[in-house]
Coordinates of C-alpha atoms in Angstrom, one line a residue:
M15 CA 0.4 0.2 0.1
T16 CA 1.3 3.7 -0.6
R17 CA 1.7 5.7 2.2
R18 CA 0.3 8.7 2.1
P19 CA 2.8 12.2 2.6
G20 CA 3.6 13.0 5.9
Q21 CA 1.9 9.9 6.8
A22 CA 5.1 8.1 8.0
T23 CA 4.8 5.8 10.9
I24 CA 7.7 4.4 13.2
A25 CA 7.9 0.7 12.8
A26 CA 7.2 -1.0 16.1
M27 CA 11.4 -2.1 17.7
R28 CA 12.6 -3.1 20.3
K29 CA 15.5 0.3 19.8
L30 CA 14.2 3.2 18.2
T31 CA 16.2 4.4 14.8
L32 CA 18.1 7.7 13.6
E33 CA 17.2 6.5 10.1
Q34 CA 13.0 6.3 11.4
I35 CA 13.2 9.3 13.0
E36 CA 14.7 10.8 9.5
T37 CA 11.6 9.3 7.8
V38 CA 9.2 11.2 10.5
I39 CA 11.1 14.2 9.4
L40 CA 11.7 14.0 5.4
D41 CA 8.4 12.8 5.1
F42 CA 6.3 15.4 6.9
W43 CA 8.9 17.7 4.5
Q44 CA 8.0 16.2 1.7
G45 CA 4.5 16.0 1.8
S46 CA 3.3 18.2 4.7
P47 CA 1.1 21.8 2.8
L48 CA 2.8 23.8 5.6
N49 CA 5.8 23.7 3.9
S50 CA 5.0 26.3 1.8
L51 CA 6.2 30.1 0.8
H52 CA 2.7 30.5 -0.3
M53 CA 3.9 32.0 -3.2
Q54 CA 2.9 31.2 -6.5
G55 CA 4.5 27.9 -7.9
G56 CA 4.1 26.5 -4.9
E57 CA 7.7 26.6 -3.9
K58 CA 8.7 24.9 -0.4
A59 CA 9.5 27.2 2.7
W60 CA 12.9 24.7 3.3
K61 CA 15.6 22.8 2.2
Q62 CA 15.4 19.0 3.1
P63 CA 16.0 19.0 6.4
H64 CA 19.0 17.3 8.8
I65 CA 18.8 15.8 12.2
A66 CA 21.7 15.6 15.2
V67 CA 21.0 14.1 18.6
A68 CA 22.2 15.6 22.0
A69 CA 21.6 13.3 25.4
A70 CA 20.2 15.6 28.2
S71 CA 22.7 15.0 30.2
D72 CA 25.1 16.5 28.2
P73 CA 26.8 18.6 31.1
L74 CA 25.9 21.9 28.6
F75 CA 23.0 21.8 29.1
V76 CA 23.4 22.5 33.2
E77 CA 25.7 25.2 31.7
I78 CA 23.9 27.1 29.7
K79 CA 20.7 27.1 32.2
K80 CA 23.7 28.3 34.4
M81 CA 24.5 31.5 32.0
I82 CA 21.2 32.5 30.4
G83 CA 19.0 31.8 34.0
P84 CA 17.4 30.3 36.6
F85 CA 13.8 30.1 34.4
Y86 CA 16.0 28.4 31.3
W87 CA 14.6 24.7 31.1
T88 CA 17.3 21.7 30.7
P89 CA 15.7 18.7 28.4
E90 CA 14.8 16.8 31.4
E91 CA 12.9 19.4 33.6
A92 CA 11.0 20.4 30.0
F93 CA 10.2 16.4 29.5
A94 CA 8.5 17.0 33.1
L95 CA 6.6 19.6 32.1
G96 CA 5.3 18.3 29.2
R97 CA 5.3 14.6 30.6
P98 CA 3.3 15.4 34.3
G99 CA 3.4 12.1 35.9
L100 CA 5.6 10.5 33.7
Q101 CA 9.4 9.8 35.6
A102 CA 12.6 9.9 33.3
S103 CA 16.2 11.0 33.9
A104 CA 18.6 12.8 32.0
E105 CA 20.4 9.7 31.4
E106 CA 17.1 8.2 29.6
L107 CA 16.2 11.4 27.5
S108 CA 17.7 12.2 23.6
V109 CA 17.4 15.5 22.4
I110 CA 16.9 15.3 18.8
S111 CA 17.4 19.0 17.1
Y112 CA 17.0 19.4 13.3
V113 CA 18.1 22.6 11.2
L114 CA 16.0 23.6 8.3
P115 CA 18.1 25.8 5.6
Q116 CA 17.0 28.7 3.5
T117 CA 16.0 27.7 -0.6
E118 CA 18.9 29.2 -2.8
A119 CA 15.7 31.4 -3.9
T120 CA 15.0 33.0 -0.9
R121 CA 18.9 33.5 0.4
S122 CA 19.6 35.2 -3.1
D123 CA 16.3 37.5 -2.8
Q124 CA 17.9 38.5 0.8
R125 CA 21.2 39.0 -0.4
A126 CA 19.9 42.0 -3.0
M127 CA 18.5 43.6 0.1
N128 CA 20.0 46.4 2.6
E129 CA 17.3 47.6 5.2
L130 CA 14.5 45.6 4.1
P131 CA 13.8 42.2 4.3
A132 CA 12.4 40.4 0.7
E133 CA 9.3 38.9 0.8
R134 CA 10.8 35.7 0.1
W135 CA 12.2 35.8 3.4
A136 CA 9.6 37.3 5.5
R137 CA 7.1 34.0 3.9
S138 CA 10.0 32.0 5.5
R139 CA 10.0 33.9 8.6
Y140 CA 6.0 33.5 8.5
H141 CA 4.8 30.7 6.9
G142 CA 8.2 28.5 7.5
E143 CA 7.5 29.1 10.7
E144 CA 3.9 27.8 10.8
F145 CA 5.6 24.5 9.1
N146 CA 8.5 24.0 11.6
C147 CA 5.6 23.9 14.5
G148 CA 4.3 21.5 12.6
L149 CA 6.7 19.5 12.4
R150 CA 7.8 19.8 16.3
S151 CA 4.5 18.9 17.2
H152 CA 3.7 16.3 14.6
L153 CA 8.0 14.4 15.1
A154 CA 6.9 14.6 18.8
G155 CA 3.4 13.0 18.2
R156 CA 4.7 9.9 16.2
L157 CA 7.4 9.3 18.7
S158 CA 5.3 9.1 21.3
A159 CA 2.0 7.1 19.7
A160 CA 5.3 4.6 19.3
G161 CA 6.1 3.8 22.7
Y162 CA 8.9 6.7 22.8
P163 CA 7.5 9.2 25.5
A164 CA 8.7 12.8 23.0
V165 CA 8.0 16.3 23.9
A166 CA 8.5 19.6 21.6
P167 CA 9.9 22.4 24.3
E168 CA 9.2 25.3 22.3
R169 CA 4.9 23.8 21.8
L170 CA 4.8 23.5 25.6
L171 CA 2.3 26.4 27.1
D172 CA 4.9 27.8 29.3
F173 CA 7.1 28.3 26.7
D174 CA 8.1 32.6 26.8
Y175 CA 11.1 34.7 26.4
R176 CA 12.1 36.3 30.1
T177 CA 14.6 38.7 31.3
S178 CA 18.2 36.8 31.7
E179 CA 19.9 38.7 34.2
K180 CA 23.5 38.4 31.6
F181 CA 22.0 38.6 28.0
G182 CA 18.2 40.0 28.8
I183 CA 15.9 39.1 26.7
A184 CA 15.9 35.1 26.7
S185 CA 13.4 32.5 26.1
N186 CA 13.2 29.4 28.4
W187 CA 14.4 26.5 25.6
S188 CA 16.6 28.4 22.7
E189 CA 16.8 26.0 19.8
R190 CA 20.0 27.5 18.7
H191 CA 21.8 26.4 21.6
V192 CA 20.6 23.2 21.7
A193 CA 21.6 22.9 18.4
F194 CA 24.9 23.6 19.5
V195 CA 25.1 21.2 21.8
A196 CA 24.1 18.9 19.4
G197 CA 27.2 19.5 17.4
H198 CA 25.0 21.6 14.2
G199 CA 27.3 24.3 14.6
T200 CA 28.7 26.9 16.9
F201 CA 27.7 30.8 17.0
G202 CA 29.1 33.9 15.7
L203 CA 29.2 38.0 16.1
S204 CA 25.5 38.3 15.4
D205 CA 25.0 35.4 17.6
G206 CA 22.8 33.5 14.8
L207 CA 24.8 29.1 15.2
I208 CA 26.8 29.0 11.7
T209 CA 25.9 25.2 11.0
R210 CA 27.3 22.9 7.7
F211 CA 24.7 24.0 5.9
G212 CA 25.2 28.2 6.8
K213 CA 23.5 30.4 9.1
A214 CA 20.6 31.2 7.2
V215 CA 18.9 28.3 8.7
R216 CA 16.1 27.6 11.5
F217 CA 15.6 25.1 13.8
G218 CA 13.5 23.0 15.6
S219 CA 13.9 19.8 18.7
V220 CA 12.4 17.3 20.7
V221 CA 13.2 15.7 23.4
V222 CA 12.2 12.0 23.8
K223 CA 12.7 9.1 26.2
A224 CA 14.7 7.1 24.0
D225 CA 18.4 5.9 24.0
L226 CA 19.8 7.4 20.5
P227 CA 23.6 7.8 19.3
V228 CA 24.7 11.4 20.3
T229 CA 26.0 13.4 17.2
S230 CA 30.0 13.9 17.4
R231 CA 30.6 17.5 17.9
M232 CA 33.4 18.3 15.8
Y233 CA 34.0 21.6 17.8
G234 CA 34.4 19.8 21.4
E235 CA 32.8 23.1 23.8
D236 CA 34.1 26.1 21.7
H237 CA 30.9 28.1 20.9
Q238 CA 32.4 29.5 18.3
A239 CA 35.2 27.9 16.4
W240 CA 33.1 28.5 13.5
C241 CA 33.0 32.6 13.4
L242 CA 36.0 33.5 11.1
W243 CA 35.6 36.7 13.8
Y244 CA 36.5 34.7 16.4
A245 CA 38.7 31.8 14.7
K246 CA 40.9 34.2 13.1
G247 CA 40.0 38.0 14.1
K248 CA 38.9 38.7 10.4
C249 CA 36.0 39.0 9.0
G250 CA 32.9 40.7 10.4
A251 CA 30.7 41.0 7.4
C252 CA 27.5 41.2 9.3
V253 CA 28.7 44.4 10.7
H254 CA 28.3 45.8 7.5
R255 CA 25.0 44.0 6.9
C256 CA 23.1 45.0 9.8
P257 CA 20.9 48.3 8.9
I258 CA 20.9 50.3 12.1
D259 CA 24.6 49.2 13.5
A260 CA 23.7 46.7 15.9
I261 CA 26.5 44.5 15.6
A262 CA 29.8 45.4 16.7
K263 CA 33.4 43.8 16.7
D264 CA 34.2 44.6 19.9
V265 CA 30.9 43.8 22.0
G266 CA 29.1 41.1 19.4
H267 CA 25.2 42.0 19.1
D268 CA 23.4 44.5 20.9
K269 CA 20.1 42.6 20.9
P270 CA 18.1 45.5 22.8
A271 CA 19.0 47.6 19.5
C272 CA 18.2 44.9 16.7
F273 CA 14.5 43.3 19.0
K274 CA 13.6 47.9 18.5
Y275 CA 14.5 47.7 14.8
I276 CA 12.7 44.3 14.2
R277 CA 9.3 45.1 15.7
G278 CA 10.0 49.1 14.9
V279 CA 10.3 48.9 11.6
T280 CA 10.5 45.2 9.5
A281 CA 7.7 44.0 11.5
P282 CA 5.4 47.3 10.1
Y283 CA 6.9 46.8 6.6
V284 CA 6.0 43.4 5.9
A285 CA 2.7 43.5 7.5
K286 CA 1.8 46.6 5.4
N287 CA 3.2 45.4 1.9
F288 CA 3.3 40.9 2.0
G289 CA 0.1 41.1 5.0
L290 CA 2.5 38.8 7.3
G291 CA 2.5 39.0 11.2
D292 CA 5.5 37.9 11.8
T293 CA 9.0 40.0 12.8
P294 CA 11.2 39.1 10.2
C295 CA 14.4 40.6 9.2
G296 CA 17.8 38.3 9.1
L297 CA 19.9 40.2 7.1
C298 CA 23.1 39.2 8.7
Q299 CA 22.7 35.8 7.4
V300 CA 23.3 36.3 4.0
K301 CA 25.5 37.9 2.0
I302 CA 28.3 36.9 4.2
P303 CA 31.7 33.9 4.4
C304 CA 28.5 32.4 6.0
E305 CA 25.5 31.9 4.5
A306 CA 25.6 28.1 3.1
Q307 CA 28.5 26.9 4.8
I308 CA 31.4 26.9 7.3
P309 CA 33.6 29.7 6.0
S310 CA 36.2 28.0 3.5
A311 CA 39.0 28.9 5.8
L312 CA 37.4 27.2 8.7
Q313 CA 36.1 23.9 7.1
A314 CA 39.4 21.5 8.5
N315 CA 37.6 22.3 11.4
G316 CA 34.2 21.1 10.2

């Protein structure tokens, strides 16, 4: 019998495999109507996703909580919130992180912009994130139905934004930090995560009660290894891409200034011109050496 798009199931097996997880994710990416920019021609919002896995017991999760603040969830805490009454230690949990790369057409349009986001980019931020939210829930649901209880922390009712004493505006679950721990990539000068597929990406994650093989973290615990500025003291292309000078080589990313520009300028712009209720900018993610890859000068480290 031919399987309908988006209906991949996990076979009943004694041990969950990465191949089964990849099948569920790729099937949903290929067949879900949510994966669309809602433009003429039916373009997908994202290129093919890629997954990585972290152990929930990785000490980096606790270190990140200490840095961001007590409101930040470890995987064990997020699982307990989503599965009250179901006990699971960090050693029993795995964290699946996936990366959604922007399409070449979206990146090309965005490269031509200097002050405001391109329409495709804005649509990927709005409709693409609708798909991302759907994928988070879909994956957690499929895993749970197959006997591997799972939660998508970003989809929990308690997910929100707080104020970190050290970092300012911060959520209680960070997809970028999870992706770093899982081996997807490291942070750049603009705070974006540089992956093998570049910085022009988005992330999602699911915490599951299953023993999965952990992805090798090629950069160890160096959270800035794949940024040319931090690794070699040169580049700073993202500095010049920011229309309001919210990125600086000596201090990094000015989050309040970035937030103000997005809320006050780019969000009203896309609402008026494209009818989208999102908060895009992303100019610092393109027209840079790490747009779609690890910078070539650092690829031996990846």
